[in-house]
XYZ file of C-alpha atoms in Angstrom:
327
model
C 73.994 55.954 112.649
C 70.786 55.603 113.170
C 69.570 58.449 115.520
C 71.513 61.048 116.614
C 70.703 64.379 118.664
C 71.022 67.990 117.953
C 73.699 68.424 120.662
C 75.608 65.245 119.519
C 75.798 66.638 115.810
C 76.793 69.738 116.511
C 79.935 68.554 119.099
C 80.612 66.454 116.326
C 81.064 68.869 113.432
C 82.559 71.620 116.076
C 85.440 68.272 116.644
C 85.696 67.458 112.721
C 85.399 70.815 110.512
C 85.752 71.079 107.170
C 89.216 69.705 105.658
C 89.946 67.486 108.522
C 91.599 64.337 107.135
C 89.899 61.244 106.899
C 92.169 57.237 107.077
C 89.421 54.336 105.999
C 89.795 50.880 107.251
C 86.823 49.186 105.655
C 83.528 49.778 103.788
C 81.935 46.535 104.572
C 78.420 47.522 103.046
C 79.006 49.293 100.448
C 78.600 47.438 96.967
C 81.567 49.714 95.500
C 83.438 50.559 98.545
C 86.946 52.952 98.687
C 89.883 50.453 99.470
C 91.132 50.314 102.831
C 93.828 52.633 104.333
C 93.056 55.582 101.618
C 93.185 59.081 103.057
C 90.347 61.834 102.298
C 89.459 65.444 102.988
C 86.462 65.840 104.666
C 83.918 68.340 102.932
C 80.720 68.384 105.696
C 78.279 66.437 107.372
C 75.121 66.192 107.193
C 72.024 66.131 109.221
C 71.946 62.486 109.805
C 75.574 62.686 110.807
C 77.165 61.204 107.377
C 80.535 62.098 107.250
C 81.048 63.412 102.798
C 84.393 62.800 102.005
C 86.594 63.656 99.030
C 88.815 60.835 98.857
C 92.640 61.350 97.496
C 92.248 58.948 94.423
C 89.071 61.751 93.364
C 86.137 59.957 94.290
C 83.458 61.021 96.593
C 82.079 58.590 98.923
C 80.518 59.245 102.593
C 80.901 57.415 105.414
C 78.207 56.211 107.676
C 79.283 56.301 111.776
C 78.570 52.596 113.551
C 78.822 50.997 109.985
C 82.315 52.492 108.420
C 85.498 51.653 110.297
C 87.799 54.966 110.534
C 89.769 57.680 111.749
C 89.872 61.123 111.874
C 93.713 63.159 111.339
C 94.196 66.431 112.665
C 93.180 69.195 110.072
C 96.762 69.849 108.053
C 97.731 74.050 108.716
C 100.428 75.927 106.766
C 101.473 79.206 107.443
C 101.148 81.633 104.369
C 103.057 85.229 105.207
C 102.063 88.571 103.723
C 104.929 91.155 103.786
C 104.369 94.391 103.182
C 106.563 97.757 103.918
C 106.387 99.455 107.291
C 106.813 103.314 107.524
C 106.535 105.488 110.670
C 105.972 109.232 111.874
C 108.482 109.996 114.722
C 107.664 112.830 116.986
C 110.161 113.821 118.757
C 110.173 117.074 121.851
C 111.992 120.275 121.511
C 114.127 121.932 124.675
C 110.852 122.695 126.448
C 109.546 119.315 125.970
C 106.684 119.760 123.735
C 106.118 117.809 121.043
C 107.026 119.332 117.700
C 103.826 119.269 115.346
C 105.598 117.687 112.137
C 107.151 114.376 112.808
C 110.326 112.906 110.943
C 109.288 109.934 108.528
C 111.169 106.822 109.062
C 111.497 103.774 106.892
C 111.631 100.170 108.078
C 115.489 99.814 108.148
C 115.030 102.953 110.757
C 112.419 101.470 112.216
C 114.626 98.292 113.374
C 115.900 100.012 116.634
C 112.019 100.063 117.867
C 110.874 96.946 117.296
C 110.918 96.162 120.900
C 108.531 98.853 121.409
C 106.273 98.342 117.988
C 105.988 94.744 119.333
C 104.973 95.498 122.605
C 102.322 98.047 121.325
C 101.237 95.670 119.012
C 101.013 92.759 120.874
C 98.841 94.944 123.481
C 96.472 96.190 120.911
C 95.914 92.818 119.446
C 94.504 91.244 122.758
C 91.150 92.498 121.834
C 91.420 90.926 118.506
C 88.525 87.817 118.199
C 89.670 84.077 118.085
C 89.859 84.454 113.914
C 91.327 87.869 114.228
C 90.958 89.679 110.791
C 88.725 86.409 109.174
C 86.277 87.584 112.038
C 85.241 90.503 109.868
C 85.268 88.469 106.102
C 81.810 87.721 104.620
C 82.904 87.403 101.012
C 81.046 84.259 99.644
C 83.253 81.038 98.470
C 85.574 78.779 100.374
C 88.313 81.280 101.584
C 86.376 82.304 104.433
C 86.325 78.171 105.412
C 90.549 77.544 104.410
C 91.518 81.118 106.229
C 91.407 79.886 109.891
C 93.053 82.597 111.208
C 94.961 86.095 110.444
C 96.653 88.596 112.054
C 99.440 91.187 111.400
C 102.722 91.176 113.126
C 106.437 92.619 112.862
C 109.422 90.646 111.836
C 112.898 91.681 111.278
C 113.817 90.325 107.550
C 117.393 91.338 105.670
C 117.979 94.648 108.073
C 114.375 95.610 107.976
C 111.685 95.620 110.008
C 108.481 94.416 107.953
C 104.746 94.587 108.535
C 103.533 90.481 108.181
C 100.293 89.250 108.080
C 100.462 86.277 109.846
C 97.580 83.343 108.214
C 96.092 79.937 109.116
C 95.497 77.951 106.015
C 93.292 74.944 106.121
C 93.892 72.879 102.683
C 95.632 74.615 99.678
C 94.823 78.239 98.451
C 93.881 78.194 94.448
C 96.311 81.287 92.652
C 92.656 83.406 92.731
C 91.796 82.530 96.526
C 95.287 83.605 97.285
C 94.890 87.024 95.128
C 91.582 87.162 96.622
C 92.997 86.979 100.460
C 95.870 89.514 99.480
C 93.162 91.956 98.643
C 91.492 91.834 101.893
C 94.226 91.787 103.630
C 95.437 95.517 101.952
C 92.354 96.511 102.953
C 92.374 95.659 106.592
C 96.270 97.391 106.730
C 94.824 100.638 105.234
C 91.292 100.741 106.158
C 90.436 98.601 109.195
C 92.910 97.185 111.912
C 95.750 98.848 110.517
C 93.915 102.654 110.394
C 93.243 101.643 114.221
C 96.971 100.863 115.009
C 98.995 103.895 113.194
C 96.230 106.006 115.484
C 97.962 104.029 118.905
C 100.961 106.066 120.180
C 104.051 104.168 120.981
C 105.849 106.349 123.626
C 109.585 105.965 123.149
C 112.634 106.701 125.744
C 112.965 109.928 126.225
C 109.516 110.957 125.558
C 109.338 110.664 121.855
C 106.433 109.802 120.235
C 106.043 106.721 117.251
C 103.269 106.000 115.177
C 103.530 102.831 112.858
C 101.609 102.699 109.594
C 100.612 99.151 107.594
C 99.858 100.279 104.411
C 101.232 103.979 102.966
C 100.433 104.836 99.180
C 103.958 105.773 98.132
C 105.387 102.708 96.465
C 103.435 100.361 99.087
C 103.647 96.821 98.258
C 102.308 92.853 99.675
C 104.238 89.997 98.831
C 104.268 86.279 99.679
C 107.698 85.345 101.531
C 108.652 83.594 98.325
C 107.983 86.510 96.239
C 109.360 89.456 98.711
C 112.519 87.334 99.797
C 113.256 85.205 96.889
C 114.527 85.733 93.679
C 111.300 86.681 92.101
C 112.798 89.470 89.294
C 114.232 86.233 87.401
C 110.635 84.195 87.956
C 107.113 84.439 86.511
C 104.874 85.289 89.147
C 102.045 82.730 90.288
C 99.402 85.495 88.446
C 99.788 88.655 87.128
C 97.344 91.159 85.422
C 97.282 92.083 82.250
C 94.848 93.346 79.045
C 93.801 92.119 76.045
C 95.320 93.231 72.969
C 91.672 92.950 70.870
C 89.699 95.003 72.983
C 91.774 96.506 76.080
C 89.562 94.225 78.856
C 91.071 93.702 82.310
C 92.290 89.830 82.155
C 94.163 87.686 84.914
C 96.492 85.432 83.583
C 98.272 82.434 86.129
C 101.515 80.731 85.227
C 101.039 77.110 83.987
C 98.022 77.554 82.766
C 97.098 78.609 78.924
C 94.985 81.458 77.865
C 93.296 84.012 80.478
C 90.450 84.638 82.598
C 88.809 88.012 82.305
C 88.466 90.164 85.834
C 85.163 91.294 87.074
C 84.858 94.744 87.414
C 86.511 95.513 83.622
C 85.706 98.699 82.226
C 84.953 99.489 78.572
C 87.705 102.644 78.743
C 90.860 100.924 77.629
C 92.955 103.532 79.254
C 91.028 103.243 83.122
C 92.109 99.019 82.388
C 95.509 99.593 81.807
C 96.028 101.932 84.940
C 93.618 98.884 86.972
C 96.656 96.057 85.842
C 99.676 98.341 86.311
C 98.160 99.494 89.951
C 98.124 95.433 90.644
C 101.016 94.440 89.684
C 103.162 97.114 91.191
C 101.620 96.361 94.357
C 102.440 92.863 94.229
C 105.759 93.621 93.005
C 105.531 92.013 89.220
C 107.111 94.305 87.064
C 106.511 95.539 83.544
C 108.977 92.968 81.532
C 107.332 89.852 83.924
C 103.972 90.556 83.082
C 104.907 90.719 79.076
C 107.031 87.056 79.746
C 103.573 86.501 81.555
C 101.524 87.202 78.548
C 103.793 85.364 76.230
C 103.671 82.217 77.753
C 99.619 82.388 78.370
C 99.332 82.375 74.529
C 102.162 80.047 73.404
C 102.913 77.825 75.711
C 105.085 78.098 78.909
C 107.988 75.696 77.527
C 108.785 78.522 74.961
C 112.233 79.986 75.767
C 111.189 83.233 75.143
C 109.136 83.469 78.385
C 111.641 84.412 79.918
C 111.205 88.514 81.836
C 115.822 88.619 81.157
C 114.232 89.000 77.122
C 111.747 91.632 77.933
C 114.250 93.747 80.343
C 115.888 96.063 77.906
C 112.764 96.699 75.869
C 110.909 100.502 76.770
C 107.813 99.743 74.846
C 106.550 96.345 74.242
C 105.246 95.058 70.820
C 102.081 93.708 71.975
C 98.985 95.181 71.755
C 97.156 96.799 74.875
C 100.801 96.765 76.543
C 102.286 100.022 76.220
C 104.350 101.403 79.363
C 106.184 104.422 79.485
């Protein structure tokens, strides 16, 4: 391409973002060229319109518009889902019709027989939401602000429950610490930001009865993939888990598959303040005490070992390894 306008390279990067997929026919000119009909991701494109592409067999080659024969694929979207428990404060009216001032606490089984009227309220409140919804609002630097399209929380009715879902757009594939990384934003959006603004909306009930939902609560409050909240995760390892190392207490992050650790910023040198940092993680994702040992064990001797297995750890009130003490 040899000249190309401002306006023509921006309508062309608005139509191919990031991660769109990329089908080559033929490289005619270059001396090394990718074989024809191999698929790539594409990563940007630059100023003179050169499309960079990370091709599927690892090399990175661009292609040049008017010289390059191909095609661009739809960008590829999966759904990830973020569960997390659902409580509400029921007001309900005395004989007189006021309002009594302390409201009865319901759970999300009780909550089921309002979810016409939580979705309704929610649906409303969400119509001011931008085109990105929550990713409007996320200016962390790194590549999960480009693969997070889209989020926004929801209600869905899950094993006689009703359950608080963050619904997100994924461009591409999350790495484990991306995903951790997105969980953690997304707590604090259910506490903090649009989910302080939507326990404050009153859902007005037949009868005159009062409901106000709440996101996030601090009593036992936990966020969980789909696989993790519906499946049968108390038998499986976690995708990561946090931990701390027996030499010298730090905060680590360990991932299944993968051997060793990676330590976590923000570790403190008080050994006690890193323990309480790894067991407030993990209980909020749900990975219990005998996981993250089975966790541990197969970080530092392999994952094939039959002992990494959370059954063996179960029965056990105070691990042998160092840094790991629970009561």
């Amino acid at each position: 391409m040899e000249h190309i306008s401002k306006e023509m390279l921006e309508f062309i990067r608005q139509q191919n973002p990031k991660g769109t997929r990329i089908r080559l026919y033929s490289m005619p000119d270059d001396p090394q060229p990718i074989e024809g009909g191999s698929l790539g991701t594409l990563q940007f494109i630059d100023d003179l319109g050169t499309f960079h592409v990370k091709w599927d067999n690892g090399r990175t080659l661009g292609l040049v518009v008017g010289k390059d024969s191909f095609s661009t694929l739809p960008p590829q979207f999966h759904e990830l889902k973020l569960y997390m428990k659902l409580t509400g404060d029921h007001f309900s009216r005395d004989e007189w019709g006021n309002l009594y001032d302390d409201p009865d606490i319901v759970n999300g089984k009780e909550l089921v027989r309002y979810q016409g009227d939580i979705q309704k309220r929610m649906d409303h409140y969400r119509e001011s939401d931008p085109e990105r919804g929550l990713m409007e609002y996320y200016d962390e630097p790194g590549e999960i602000g480009d693969k997070v399209q889209k989020a926004e929380f929801d209600v869905e009715f899950r094993d006689g429950q009703l359950w608080g879902v963050a619904k997100c757009q994924i461009l591409g594939e999350l790495t484990p610490r991306e995903t951790e990384s997105l969980i953690e934003y997304i707590t604090g959006q259910a506490s903090d930001g649009w989910g302080e603004g939507f326990e404050q909306q009153d859902i007005h009930l037949f009868g005159g009865d009062i409901l106000n939902v709440h996101l996030w609560n601090g009593d036992d409050w936990t966020i969980m993939t789909e696989e993790e909240r519906f499946g049968n995760h108390q038998q499986a390892l976690p995708k990561v888990c946090w931990s701390t190392l027996p030499s010298d207490g730090s905060l680590i992050l360990i991932t299944r598959g993968e051997m060793g650790y990676k330590p976590c910023p923000g570790s403190s040198q008080n050994l006690e303040v890193n323990r309480r940092s790894a067991d407030y993680h993990n209980r909020r994702r749900g990975i219990t005490h005998a996981q993250e040992e089975a966790m541990f064990l197969g970080s530092m001797v392999g994952w094939d070992t039959p002992g990494v297995d959370p059954k063996l750890f179960e029965r056990r009130k105070e691990p042998e390894m160092g840094g790991m003490k629970f009561e």
